Coordinates of C-alpha atoms in Angstrom, one line a residue:
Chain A
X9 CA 30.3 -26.6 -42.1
X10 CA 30.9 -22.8 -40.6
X11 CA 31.0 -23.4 -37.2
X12 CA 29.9 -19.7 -36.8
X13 CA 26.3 -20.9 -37.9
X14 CA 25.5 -22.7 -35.1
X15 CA 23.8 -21.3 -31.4
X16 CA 25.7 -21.5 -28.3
X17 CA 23.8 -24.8 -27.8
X18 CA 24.6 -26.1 -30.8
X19 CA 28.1 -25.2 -30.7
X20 CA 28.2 -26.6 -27.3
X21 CA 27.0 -29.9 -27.8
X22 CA 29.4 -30.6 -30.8
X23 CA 32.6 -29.7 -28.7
X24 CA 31.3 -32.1 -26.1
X25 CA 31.2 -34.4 -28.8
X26 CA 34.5 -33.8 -30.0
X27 CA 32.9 -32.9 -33.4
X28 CA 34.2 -29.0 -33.2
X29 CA 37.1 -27.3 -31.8
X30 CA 37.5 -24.5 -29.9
X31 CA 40.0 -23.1 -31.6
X32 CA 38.5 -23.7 -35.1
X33 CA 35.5 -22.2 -33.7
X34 CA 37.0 -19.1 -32.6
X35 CA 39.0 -18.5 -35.3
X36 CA 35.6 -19.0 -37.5
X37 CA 34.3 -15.7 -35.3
X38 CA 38.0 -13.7 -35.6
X39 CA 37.5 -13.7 -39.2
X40 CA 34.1 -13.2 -39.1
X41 CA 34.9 -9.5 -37.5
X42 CA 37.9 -9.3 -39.6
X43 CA 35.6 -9.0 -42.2
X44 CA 32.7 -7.6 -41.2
X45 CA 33.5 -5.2 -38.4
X46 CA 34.3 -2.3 -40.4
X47 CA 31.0 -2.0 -41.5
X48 CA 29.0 -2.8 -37.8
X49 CA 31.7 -1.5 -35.9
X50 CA 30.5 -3.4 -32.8
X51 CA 33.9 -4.3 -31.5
X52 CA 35.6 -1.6 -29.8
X53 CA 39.1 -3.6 -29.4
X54 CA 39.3 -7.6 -30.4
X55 CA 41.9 -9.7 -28.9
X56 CA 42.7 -11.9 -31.4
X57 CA 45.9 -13.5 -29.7
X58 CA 44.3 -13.9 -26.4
X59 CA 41.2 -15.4 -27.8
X60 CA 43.4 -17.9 -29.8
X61 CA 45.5 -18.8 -26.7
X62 CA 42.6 -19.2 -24.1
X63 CA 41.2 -21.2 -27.4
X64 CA 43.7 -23.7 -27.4
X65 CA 44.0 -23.9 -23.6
X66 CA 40.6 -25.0 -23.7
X67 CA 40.9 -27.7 -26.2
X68 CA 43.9 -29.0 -24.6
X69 CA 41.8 -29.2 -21.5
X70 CA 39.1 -31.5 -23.4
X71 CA 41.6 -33.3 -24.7
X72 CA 42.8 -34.2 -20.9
X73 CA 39.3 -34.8 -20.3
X74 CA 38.4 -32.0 -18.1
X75 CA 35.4 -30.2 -19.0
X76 CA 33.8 -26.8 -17.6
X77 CA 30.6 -27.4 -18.5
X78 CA 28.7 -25.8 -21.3
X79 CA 30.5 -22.9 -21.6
X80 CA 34.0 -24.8 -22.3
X81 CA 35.3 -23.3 -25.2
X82 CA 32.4 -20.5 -26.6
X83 CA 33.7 -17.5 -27.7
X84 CA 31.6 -14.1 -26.7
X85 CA 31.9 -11.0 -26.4
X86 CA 31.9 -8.1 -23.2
X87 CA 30.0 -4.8 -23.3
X88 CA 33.0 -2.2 -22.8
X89 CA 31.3 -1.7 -19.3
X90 CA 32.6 -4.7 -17.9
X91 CA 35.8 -3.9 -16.2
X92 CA 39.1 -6.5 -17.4
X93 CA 42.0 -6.8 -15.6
X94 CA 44.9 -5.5 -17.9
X95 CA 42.6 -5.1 -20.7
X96 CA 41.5 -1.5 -21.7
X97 CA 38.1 -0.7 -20.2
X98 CA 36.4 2.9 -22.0
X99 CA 32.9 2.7 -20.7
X100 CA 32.5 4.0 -24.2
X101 CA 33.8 7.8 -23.4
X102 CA 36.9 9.9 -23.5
X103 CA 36.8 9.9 -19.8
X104 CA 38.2 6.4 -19.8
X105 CA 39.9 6.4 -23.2
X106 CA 43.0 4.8 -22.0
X107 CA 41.7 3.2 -18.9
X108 CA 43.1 0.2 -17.8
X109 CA 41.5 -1.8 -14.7
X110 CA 43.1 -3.6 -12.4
X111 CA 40.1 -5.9 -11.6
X112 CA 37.9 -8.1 -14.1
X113 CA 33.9 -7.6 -13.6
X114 CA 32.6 -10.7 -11.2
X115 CA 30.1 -11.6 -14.5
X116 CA 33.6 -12.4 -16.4
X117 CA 35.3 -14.0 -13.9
X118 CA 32.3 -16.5 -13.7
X119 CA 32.1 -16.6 -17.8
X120 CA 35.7 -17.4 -18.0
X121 CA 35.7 -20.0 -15.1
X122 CA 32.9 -21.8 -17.2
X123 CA 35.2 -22.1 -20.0
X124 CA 34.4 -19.7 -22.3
X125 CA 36.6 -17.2 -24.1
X126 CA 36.6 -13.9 -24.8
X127 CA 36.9 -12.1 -28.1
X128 CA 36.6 -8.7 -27.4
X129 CA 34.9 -5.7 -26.0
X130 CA 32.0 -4.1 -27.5
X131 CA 30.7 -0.8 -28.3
X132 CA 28.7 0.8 -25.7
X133 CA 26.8 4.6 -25.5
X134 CA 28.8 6.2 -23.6
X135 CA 28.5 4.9 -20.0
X136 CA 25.6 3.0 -21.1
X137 CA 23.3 6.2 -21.4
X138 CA 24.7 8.6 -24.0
X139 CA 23.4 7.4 -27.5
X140 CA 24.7 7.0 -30.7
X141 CA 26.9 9.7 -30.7
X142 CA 29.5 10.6 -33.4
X143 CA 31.4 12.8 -31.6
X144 CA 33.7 10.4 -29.6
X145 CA 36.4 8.1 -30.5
X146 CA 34.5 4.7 -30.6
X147 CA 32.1 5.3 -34.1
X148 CA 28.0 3.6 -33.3
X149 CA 27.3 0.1 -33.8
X150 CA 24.7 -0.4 -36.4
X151 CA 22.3 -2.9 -36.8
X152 CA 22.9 -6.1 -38.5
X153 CA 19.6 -6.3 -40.8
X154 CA 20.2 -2.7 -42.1
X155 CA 23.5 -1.4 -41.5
X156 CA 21.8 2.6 -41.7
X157 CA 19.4 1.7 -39.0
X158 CA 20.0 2.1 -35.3
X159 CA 20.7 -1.5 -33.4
X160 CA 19.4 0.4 -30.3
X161 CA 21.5 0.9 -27.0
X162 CA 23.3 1.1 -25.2
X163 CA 24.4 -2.7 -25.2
X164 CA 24.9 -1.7 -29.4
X165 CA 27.9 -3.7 -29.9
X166 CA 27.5 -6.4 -28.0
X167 CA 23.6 -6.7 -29.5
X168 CA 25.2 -5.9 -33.2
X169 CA 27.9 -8.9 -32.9
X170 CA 25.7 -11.5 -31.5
X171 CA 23.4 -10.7 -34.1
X172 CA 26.0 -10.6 -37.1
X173 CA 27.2 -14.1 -35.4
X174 CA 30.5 -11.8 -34.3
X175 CA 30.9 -14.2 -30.7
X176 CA 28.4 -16.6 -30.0
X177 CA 26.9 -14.8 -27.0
X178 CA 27.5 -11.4 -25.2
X179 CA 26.9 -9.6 -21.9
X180 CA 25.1 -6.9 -22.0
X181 CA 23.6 -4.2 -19.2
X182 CA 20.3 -2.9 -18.2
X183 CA 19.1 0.3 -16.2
X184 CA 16.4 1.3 -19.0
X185 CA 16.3 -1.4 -21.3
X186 CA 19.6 -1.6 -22.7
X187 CA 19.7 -5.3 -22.8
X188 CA 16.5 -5.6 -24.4
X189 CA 15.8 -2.8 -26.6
X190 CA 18.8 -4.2 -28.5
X191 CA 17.5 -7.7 -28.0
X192 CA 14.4 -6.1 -30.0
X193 CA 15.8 -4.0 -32.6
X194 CA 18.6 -6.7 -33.4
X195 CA 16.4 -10.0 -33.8
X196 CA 17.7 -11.5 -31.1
X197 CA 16.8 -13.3 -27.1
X198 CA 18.4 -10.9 -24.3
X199 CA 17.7 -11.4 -20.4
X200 CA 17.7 -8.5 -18.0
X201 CA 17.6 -10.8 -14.7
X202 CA 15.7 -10.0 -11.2
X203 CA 17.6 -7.3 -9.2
X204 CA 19.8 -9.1 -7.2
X205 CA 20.6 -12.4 -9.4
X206 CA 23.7 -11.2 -11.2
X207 CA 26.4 -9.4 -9.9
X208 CA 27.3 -5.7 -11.2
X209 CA 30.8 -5.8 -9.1
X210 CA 33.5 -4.7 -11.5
X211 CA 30.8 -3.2 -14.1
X212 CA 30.7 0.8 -14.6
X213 CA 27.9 1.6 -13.0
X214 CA 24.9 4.0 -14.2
X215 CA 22.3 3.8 -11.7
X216 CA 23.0 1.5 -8.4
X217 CA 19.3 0.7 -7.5
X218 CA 18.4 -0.1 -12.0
X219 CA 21.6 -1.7 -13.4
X220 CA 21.2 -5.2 -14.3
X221 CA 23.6 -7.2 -16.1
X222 CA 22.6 -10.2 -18.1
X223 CA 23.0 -11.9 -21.5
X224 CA 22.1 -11.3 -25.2
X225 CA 22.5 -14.0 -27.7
X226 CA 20.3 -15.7 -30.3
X227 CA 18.4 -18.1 -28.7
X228 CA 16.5 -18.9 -25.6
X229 CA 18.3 -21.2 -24.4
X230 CA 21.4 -20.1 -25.3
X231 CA 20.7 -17.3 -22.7
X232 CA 19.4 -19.8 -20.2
X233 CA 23.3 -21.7 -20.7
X234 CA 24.8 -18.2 -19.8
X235 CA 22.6 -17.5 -17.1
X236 CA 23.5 -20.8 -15.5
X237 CA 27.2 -20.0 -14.9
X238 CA 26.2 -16.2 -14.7
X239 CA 23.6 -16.2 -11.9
X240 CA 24.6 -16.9 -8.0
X241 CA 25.1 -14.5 -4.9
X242 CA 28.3 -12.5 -4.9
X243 CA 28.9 -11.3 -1.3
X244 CA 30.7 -8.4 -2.7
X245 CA 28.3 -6.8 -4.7
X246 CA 25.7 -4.9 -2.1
X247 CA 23.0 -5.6 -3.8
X248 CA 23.3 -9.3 -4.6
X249 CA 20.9 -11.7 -3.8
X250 CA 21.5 -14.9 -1.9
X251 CA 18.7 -17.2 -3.8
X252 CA 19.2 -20.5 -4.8
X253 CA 20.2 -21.0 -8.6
X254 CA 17.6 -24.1 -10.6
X255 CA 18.8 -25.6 -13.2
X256 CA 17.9 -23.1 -16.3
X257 CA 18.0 -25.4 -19.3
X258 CA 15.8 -28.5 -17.5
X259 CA 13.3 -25.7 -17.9
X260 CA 13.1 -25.8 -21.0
X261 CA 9.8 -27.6 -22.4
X262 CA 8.1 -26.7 -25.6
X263 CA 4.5 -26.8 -24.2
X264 CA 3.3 -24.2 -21.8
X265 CA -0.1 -25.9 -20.2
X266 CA -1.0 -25.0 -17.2
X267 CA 0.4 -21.4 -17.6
X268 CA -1.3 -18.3 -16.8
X269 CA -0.2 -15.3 -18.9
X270 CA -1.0 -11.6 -18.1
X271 CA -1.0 -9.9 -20.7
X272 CA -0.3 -5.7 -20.4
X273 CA -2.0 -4.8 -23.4
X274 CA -2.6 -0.8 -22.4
X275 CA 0.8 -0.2 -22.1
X276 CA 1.4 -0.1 -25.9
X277 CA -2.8 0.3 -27.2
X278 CA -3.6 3.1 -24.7
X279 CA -0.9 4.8 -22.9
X280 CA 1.9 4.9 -25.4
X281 CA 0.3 7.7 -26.8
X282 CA -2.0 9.2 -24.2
X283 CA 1.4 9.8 -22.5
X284 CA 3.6 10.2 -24.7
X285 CA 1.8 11.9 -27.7
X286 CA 1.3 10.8 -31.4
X287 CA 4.9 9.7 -32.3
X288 CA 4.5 6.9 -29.7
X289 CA 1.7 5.5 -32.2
X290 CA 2.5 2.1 -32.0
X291 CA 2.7 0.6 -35.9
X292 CA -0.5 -1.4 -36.8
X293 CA 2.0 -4.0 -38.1
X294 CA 3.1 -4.0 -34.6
X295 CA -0.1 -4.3 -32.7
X296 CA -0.8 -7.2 -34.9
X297 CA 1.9 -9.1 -34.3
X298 CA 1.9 -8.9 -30.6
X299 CA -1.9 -10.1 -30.5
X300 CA -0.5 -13.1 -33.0
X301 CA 2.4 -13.7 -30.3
X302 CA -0.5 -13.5 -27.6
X303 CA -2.4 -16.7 -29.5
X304 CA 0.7 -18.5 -30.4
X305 CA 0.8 -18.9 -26.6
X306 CA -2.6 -19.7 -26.1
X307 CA -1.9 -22.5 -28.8
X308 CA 0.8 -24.2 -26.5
X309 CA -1.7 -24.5 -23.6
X310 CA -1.1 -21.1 -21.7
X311 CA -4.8 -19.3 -20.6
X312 CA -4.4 -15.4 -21.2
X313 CA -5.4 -13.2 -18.7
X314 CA -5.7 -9.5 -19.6
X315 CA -3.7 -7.1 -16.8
X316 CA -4.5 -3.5 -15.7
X317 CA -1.7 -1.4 -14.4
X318 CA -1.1 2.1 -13.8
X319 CA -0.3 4.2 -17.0
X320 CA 3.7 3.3 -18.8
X321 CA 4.4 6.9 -17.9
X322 CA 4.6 6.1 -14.5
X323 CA 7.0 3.6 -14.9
X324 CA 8.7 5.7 -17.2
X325 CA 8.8 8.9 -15.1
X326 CA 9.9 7.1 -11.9
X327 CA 12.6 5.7 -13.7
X328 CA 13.9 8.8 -15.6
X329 CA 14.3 10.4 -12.3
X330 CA 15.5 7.9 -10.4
X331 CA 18.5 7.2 -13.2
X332 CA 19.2 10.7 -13.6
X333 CA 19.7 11.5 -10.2
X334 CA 22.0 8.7 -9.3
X335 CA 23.8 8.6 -12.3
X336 CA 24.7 11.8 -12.2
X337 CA 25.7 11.6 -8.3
X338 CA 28.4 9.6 -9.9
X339 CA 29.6 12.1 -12.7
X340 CA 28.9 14.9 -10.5
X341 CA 32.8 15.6 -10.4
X342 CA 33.3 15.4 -14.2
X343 CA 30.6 17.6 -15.2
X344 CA 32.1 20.8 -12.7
X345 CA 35.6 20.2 -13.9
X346 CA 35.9 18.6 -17.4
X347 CA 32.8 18.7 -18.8
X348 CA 33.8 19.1 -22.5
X349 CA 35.4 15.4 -22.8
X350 CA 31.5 14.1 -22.9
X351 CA 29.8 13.2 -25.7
X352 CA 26.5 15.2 -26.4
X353 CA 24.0 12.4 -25.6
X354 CA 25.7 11.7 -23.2
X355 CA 26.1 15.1 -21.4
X356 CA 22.5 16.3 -22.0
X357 CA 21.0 13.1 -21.1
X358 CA 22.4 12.5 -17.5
X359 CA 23.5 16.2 -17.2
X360 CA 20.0 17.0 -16.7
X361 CA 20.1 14.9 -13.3
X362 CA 21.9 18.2 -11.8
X363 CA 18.9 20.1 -12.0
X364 CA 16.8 16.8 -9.8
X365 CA 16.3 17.9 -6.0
X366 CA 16.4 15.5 -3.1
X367 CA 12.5 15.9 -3.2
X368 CA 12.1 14.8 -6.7
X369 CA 14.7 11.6 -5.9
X370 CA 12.3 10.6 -2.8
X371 CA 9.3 11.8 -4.9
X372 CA 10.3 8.7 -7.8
X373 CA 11.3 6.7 -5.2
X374 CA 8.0 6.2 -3.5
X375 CA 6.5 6.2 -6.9
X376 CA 8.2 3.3 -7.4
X377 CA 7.6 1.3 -4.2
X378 CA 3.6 1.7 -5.1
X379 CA 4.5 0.7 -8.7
X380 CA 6.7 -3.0 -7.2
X381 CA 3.3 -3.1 -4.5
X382 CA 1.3 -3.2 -7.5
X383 CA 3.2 -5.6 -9.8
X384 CA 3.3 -8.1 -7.1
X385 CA -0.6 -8.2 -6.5
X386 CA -0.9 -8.3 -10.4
X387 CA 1.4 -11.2 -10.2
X388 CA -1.0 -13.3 -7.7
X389 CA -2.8 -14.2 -10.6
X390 CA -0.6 -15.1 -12.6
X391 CA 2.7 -17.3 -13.7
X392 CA 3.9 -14.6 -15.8
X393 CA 3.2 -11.7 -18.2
X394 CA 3.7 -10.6 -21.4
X395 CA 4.0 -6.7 -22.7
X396 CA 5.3 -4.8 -26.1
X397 CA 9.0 -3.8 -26.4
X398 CA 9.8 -1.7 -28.9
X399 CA 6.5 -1.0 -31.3
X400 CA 8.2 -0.6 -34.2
X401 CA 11.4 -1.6 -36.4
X402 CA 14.8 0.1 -35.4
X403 CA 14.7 3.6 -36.7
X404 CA 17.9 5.0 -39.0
X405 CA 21.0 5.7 -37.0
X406 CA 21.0 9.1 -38.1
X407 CA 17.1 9.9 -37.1
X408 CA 18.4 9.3 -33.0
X409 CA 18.1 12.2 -31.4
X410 CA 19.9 13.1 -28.1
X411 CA 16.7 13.9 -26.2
X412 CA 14.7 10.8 -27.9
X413 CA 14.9 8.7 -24.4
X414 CA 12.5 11.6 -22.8
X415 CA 10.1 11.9 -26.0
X416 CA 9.4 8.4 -26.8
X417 CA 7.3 5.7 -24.8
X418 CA 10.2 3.4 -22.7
X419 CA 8.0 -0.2 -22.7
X420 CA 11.1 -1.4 -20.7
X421 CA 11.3 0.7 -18.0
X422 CA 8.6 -1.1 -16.1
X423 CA 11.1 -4.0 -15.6
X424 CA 13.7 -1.7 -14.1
X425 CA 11.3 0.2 -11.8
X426 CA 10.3 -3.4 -10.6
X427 CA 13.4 -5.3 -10.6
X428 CA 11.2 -7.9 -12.4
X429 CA 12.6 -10.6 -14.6
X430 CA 12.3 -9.8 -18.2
X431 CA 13.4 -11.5 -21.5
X432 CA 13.4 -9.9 -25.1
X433 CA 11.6 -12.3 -27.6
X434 CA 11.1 -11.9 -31.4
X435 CA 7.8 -12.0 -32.6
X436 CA 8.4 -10.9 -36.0
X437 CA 9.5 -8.4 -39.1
X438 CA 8.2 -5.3 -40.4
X439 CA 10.2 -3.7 -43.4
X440 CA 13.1 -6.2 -42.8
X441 CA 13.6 -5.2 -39.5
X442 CA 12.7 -7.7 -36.2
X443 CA 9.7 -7.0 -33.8
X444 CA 9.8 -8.0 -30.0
X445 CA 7.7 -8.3 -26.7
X446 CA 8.8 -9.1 -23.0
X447 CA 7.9 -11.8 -21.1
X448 CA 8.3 -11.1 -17.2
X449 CA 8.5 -12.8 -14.4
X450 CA 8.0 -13.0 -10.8
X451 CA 11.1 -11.9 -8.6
X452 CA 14.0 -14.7 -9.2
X453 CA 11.9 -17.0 -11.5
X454 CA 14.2 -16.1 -14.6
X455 CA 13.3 -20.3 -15.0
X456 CA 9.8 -19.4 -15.9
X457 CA 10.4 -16.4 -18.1
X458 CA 13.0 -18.7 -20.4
X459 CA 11.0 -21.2 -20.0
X460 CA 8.0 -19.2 -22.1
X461 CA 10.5 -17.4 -24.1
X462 CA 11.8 -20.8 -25.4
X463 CA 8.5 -22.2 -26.1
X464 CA 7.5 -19.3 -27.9
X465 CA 10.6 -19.3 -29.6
X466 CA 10.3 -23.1 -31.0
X467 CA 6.8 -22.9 -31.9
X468 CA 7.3 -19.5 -33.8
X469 CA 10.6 -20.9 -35.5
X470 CA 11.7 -17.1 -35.6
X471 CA 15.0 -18.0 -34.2
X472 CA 16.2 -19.6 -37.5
X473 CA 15.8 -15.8 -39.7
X474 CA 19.1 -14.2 -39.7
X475 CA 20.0 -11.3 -40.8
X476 CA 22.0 -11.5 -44.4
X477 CA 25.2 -10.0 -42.9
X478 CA 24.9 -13.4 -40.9
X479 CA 26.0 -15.3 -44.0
X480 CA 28.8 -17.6 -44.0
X481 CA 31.7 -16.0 -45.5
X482 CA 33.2 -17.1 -49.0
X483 CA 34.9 -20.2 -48.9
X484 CA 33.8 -20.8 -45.2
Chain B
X2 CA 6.9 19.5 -22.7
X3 CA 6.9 22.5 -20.6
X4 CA 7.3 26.3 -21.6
X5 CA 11.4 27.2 -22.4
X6 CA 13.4 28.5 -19.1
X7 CA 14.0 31.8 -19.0
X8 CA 17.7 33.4 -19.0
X9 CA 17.1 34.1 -15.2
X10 CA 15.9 30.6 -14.2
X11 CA 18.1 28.8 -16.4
X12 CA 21.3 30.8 -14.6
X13 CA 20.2 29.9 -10.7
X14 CA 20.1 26.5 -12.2
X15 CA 23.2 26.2 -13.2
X16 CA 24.7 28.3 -9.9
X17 CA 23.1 26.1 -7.5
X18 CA 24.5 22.8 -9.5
X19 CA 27.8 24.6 -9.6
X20 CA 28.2 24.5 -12.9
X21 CA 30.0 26.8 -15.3
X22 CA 29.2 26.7 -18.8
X23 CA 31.7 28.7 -20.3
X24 CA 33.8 25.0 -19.8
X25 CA 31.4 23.5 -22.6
X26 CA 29.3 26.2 -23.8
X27 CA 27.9 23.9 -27.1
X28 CA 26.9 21.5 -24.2
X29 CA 25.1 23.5 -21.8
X30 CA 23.3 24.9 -24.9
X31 CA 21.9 21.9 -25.6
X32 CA 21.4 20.8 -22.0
X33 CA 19.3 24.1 -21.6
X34 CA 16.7 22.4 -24.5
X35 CA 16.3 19.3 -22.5
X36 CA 15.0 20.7 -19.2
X37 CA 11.7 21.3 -20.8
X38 CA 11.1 17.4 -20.6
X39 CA 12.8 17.2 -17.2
X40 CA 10.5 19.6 -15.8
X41 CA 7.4 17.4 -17.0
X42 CA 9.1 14.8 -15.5
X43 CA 9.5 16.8 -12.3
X44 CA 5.5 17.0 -11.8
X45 CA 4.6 13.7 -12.8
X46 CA 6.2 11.9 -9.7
X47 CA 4.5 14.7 -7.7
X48 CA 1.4 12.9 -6.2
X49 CA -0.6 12.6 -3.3
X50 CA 0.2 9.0 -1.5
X51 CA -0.8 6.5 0.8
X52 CA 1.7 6.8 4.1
X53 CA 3.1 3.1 3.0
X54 CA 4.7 4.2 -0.2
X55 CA 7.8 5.1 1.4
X56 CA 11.2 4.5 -0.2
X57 CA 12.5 1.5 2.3
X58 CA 11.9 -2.1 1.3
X59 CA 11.1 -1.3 -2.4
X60 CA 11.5 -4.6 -3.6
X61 CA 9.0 -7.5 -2.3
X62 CA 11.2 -10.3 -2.5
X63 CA 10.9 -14.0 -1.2
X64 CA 13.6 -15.1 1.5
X65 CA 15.8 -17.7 0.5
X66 CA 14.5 -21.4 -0.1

């Protein structure tokens, strides 16, 4: 059997059970890119010897009996944010090329303490913002079901591998919905946590009060078994939280009775295109699979409740200026002195944040606090909520256009404004290509968001479509 | 999507962020077509508030069980 097949879970429980190896397992997912990678590119540099040592370090640990948990022994992949010590760190631009940290990201340390081992580092838009640009050294990820279609960003690569069952799992980021809009576009489950509940120390930042790190991968709960080692206060990063950690996976059920579920319909059948014009037009494909994903949790005993908010733009708006201005309060220096080693997304994108006054920063700002105020007296009624992602399939890679993030209606943004849990689900296809909503939760109950997502998940059985690229290779 | 910038407006811009665009003219030229949607961005966050939406204590979160 292809050990590649199997979920994180699945893999899990067999090297606890002595059934799989490590290193046969990770040697299953080096050949896999060996293979494949030319056509995703999704790996921007795979460390085949480290994997395989750290590989057979772990099995030599289960064979002296010593065990890390559930972790011991998985092979994922890093988002080429996520700073490793001695390992070459690009945030995806020429700025960084050659860069070579001296610290690993807090998220890896706590991956790698957990047993699991690490394949490579994965494409990213250019410090998570800059798009799929073909100008720079590292070429665009592409998405698994359609290799010409966009796998969204800017966690591309690591969305694109876990999806073409490159690594079992992967860490992504999340300051506009960069976990999740890749979760969506790519088939796949993908977490941005509450503000606070994963550390950001030793990840490139983008936008200090929206970045979120969390996992992708291609189940439920195989995001709830990364979350357990991931999540946990880190006194070093300023704006971790110090909230106890449940236990993620004893969350799991497959009924949800009991459950009160808000859902945000007018985000996606009113102000999609009221704000955002015509193009936003969500696809009737898509607005009928939501409301079929809205009575598929009805059927497992949740009540739907429908939820009024202010308009998606606002969200949106408050976000876009809020991003722009801090991110490019970090890159202030590049742009004045070397601005030519950007990328184009990624210059016009956050270069526009020079042109932001203090006024507009404070203007978002309060935006935004009105915005949390209102999500948490929506929340009183509630347990959690459901809203679109993406309302369409992934468009072609070629059809991305550098200002598309200020055109198009952002259905993630809400959860970055917020700092609100929120987990990527598929709900289904359209033209071979996946369809996804959100489920949300209330601050720090990522347990009640996977524990809807995983429900959802086992009743819809979408989990098990992969995308033909997924195949076992010949012989394997 | 607002109106273009004009020459004028578009050069104060770029003074006051201290930037020079001879450094990456193919840039700036395309920077230059994005500020249309900044500046609709710009006048959406303007609003008239209540005194309690202040930027301190955005998130709401519960202490620590």
């Amino acid at each position: 059997m292809d050990p590649t097949r199997l979920s994180l879970a699945q893999a899990s429980r067999a090297i606890a059970a002595g059934s799989l190896s490590p290193v046969a397992l990770t040697e299953g997912y080096l050949a896999r890119i060996a293979a494949l990678d030319n056509e995703l590119h999704s790996y921007v540099l795979v460390l085949t010897d480290a994997a395989l040592e750290a590989a057979r370090a772990a099995e030599a640990e289960l064979r002296a009996g010593r065990s890390r948990g559930a972790l011991h022994g998985i092979p994922i992949g890093l988002k080429d944010i996520y700073k490793t010590r001695g390992i070459r760190t690009t945030a995806g631009s020429r700025v960084y090329e050659t860069h070579v940290p001296s610290e690993d990201a807090e998220t890896w340390v706590r991956l790698r303490n957990a047993g699991a081992i690490l394949l490579g580092k994965q494409e990213t838009h250019e410090f998570a913002i800059g798009g799929p640009d073909f100008t720079l050294p590292f070429p665009p990820a592409r998405n698994p079901w359609n290799t010409a279609h966009y796998p969204a960003g800017s966690s591309s690569g690591s969305a694109a591998a876990v999806g073409a069952h490159l690594c079992a799992a992967a860490m992504g980021s999340d300051t506009g919905g960069s976990i999740r809009g890749p979760a969506a576009y790519c088939g796949l489950a993908g977490l941005k946590p509450t503000y606070g509940r994963v550390s950001r120390r030793g990840v490139f930042p983008l936008s200090y009060s929206l970045d979120h790190c969390g996992p992708l991968a291609r189940t439920v709960e195989d995001c709830a078994l990364m979350m357990q080692a991931l999540a946990g206060h880190d006194p070093l990063d300023p704006a971790s939280a110090d909230v106890p950690v449940p236990d993620y996976t004893k969350a799991l059920t497959p009924r949800l009775d009991g459950v009160r579920v808000g859902v945000v319909r007018h985000f996606h059948e009113r102000d999609a295109v009221a704000g955002f014009g015509r193009e936003s037009t969500p696809s009737p494909v898509y607005v009928e699979t939501f409301d079929a994903a809205c009575r598929t949790l009805e059927s497992l005993g949740a009540t739907l409740v429908d939820l009024q908010l202010s308009p998606l733009i606002d969200y949106a708006d408050a976000n876009r200026v809020i991003m722009l201005s801090e991110a490019y309060a970090l890159h202030e220096q590049d742009f004045r002195q070397r601005p030519h080693l950007f990328g184009r997304h990624m210059f016009s994108r956050i270069g526009l944040g020079a042109f932001l006054t203090a006024a507009d920063y404070v203007e978002a700002l309060r935006q935004r606090r009105e915005l949390c105020a209102e999500f948490a007296a929506a929340f009183a009624g509630v347990d959690i909520a459901v809203s679109a992602n993406a309302t369409g399939p992934a468009p072609r890679i070629d059809a991305v256009g550098t200002f598309n993030t200020f055109t198009r209606a952002s259905y993630t943004a809400p959860y970055n404004i917020t700092g609100l849990p929120a987990l990527s689900v598929p709900i289904g296809f359209e033209n071979g290509l996946p369809l996804a909503f959100q489920i949300v939760g209330r601050p720090f109950d990522e347990a009640g968001v996977l524990r809807a997502g995983h429900a959802f998940e086992q009743a819809s059985g979408l989990y098990r479509e992969r995308p033909p690229i997924a195949a076992s290779l010949p012989g394997r | 999507m607002s109106a273009p910038i004009s020459d004028e407006r578009w050069a104060f811009l770029l003074e006051r962020a201290g930037l020079d665009p001879m450094l990456a003219p193919e840039r700036f030229a395309e920077l230059r077509e994005g500020y249309q949607f900044l500046a609709r961005i710009q006048n959406s966050v303007r609003k008239r508030r209540d005194r309690a939406a202040e930027p301190a204590h955005i998130f709401v979160h519960p202490k620590g069980k």
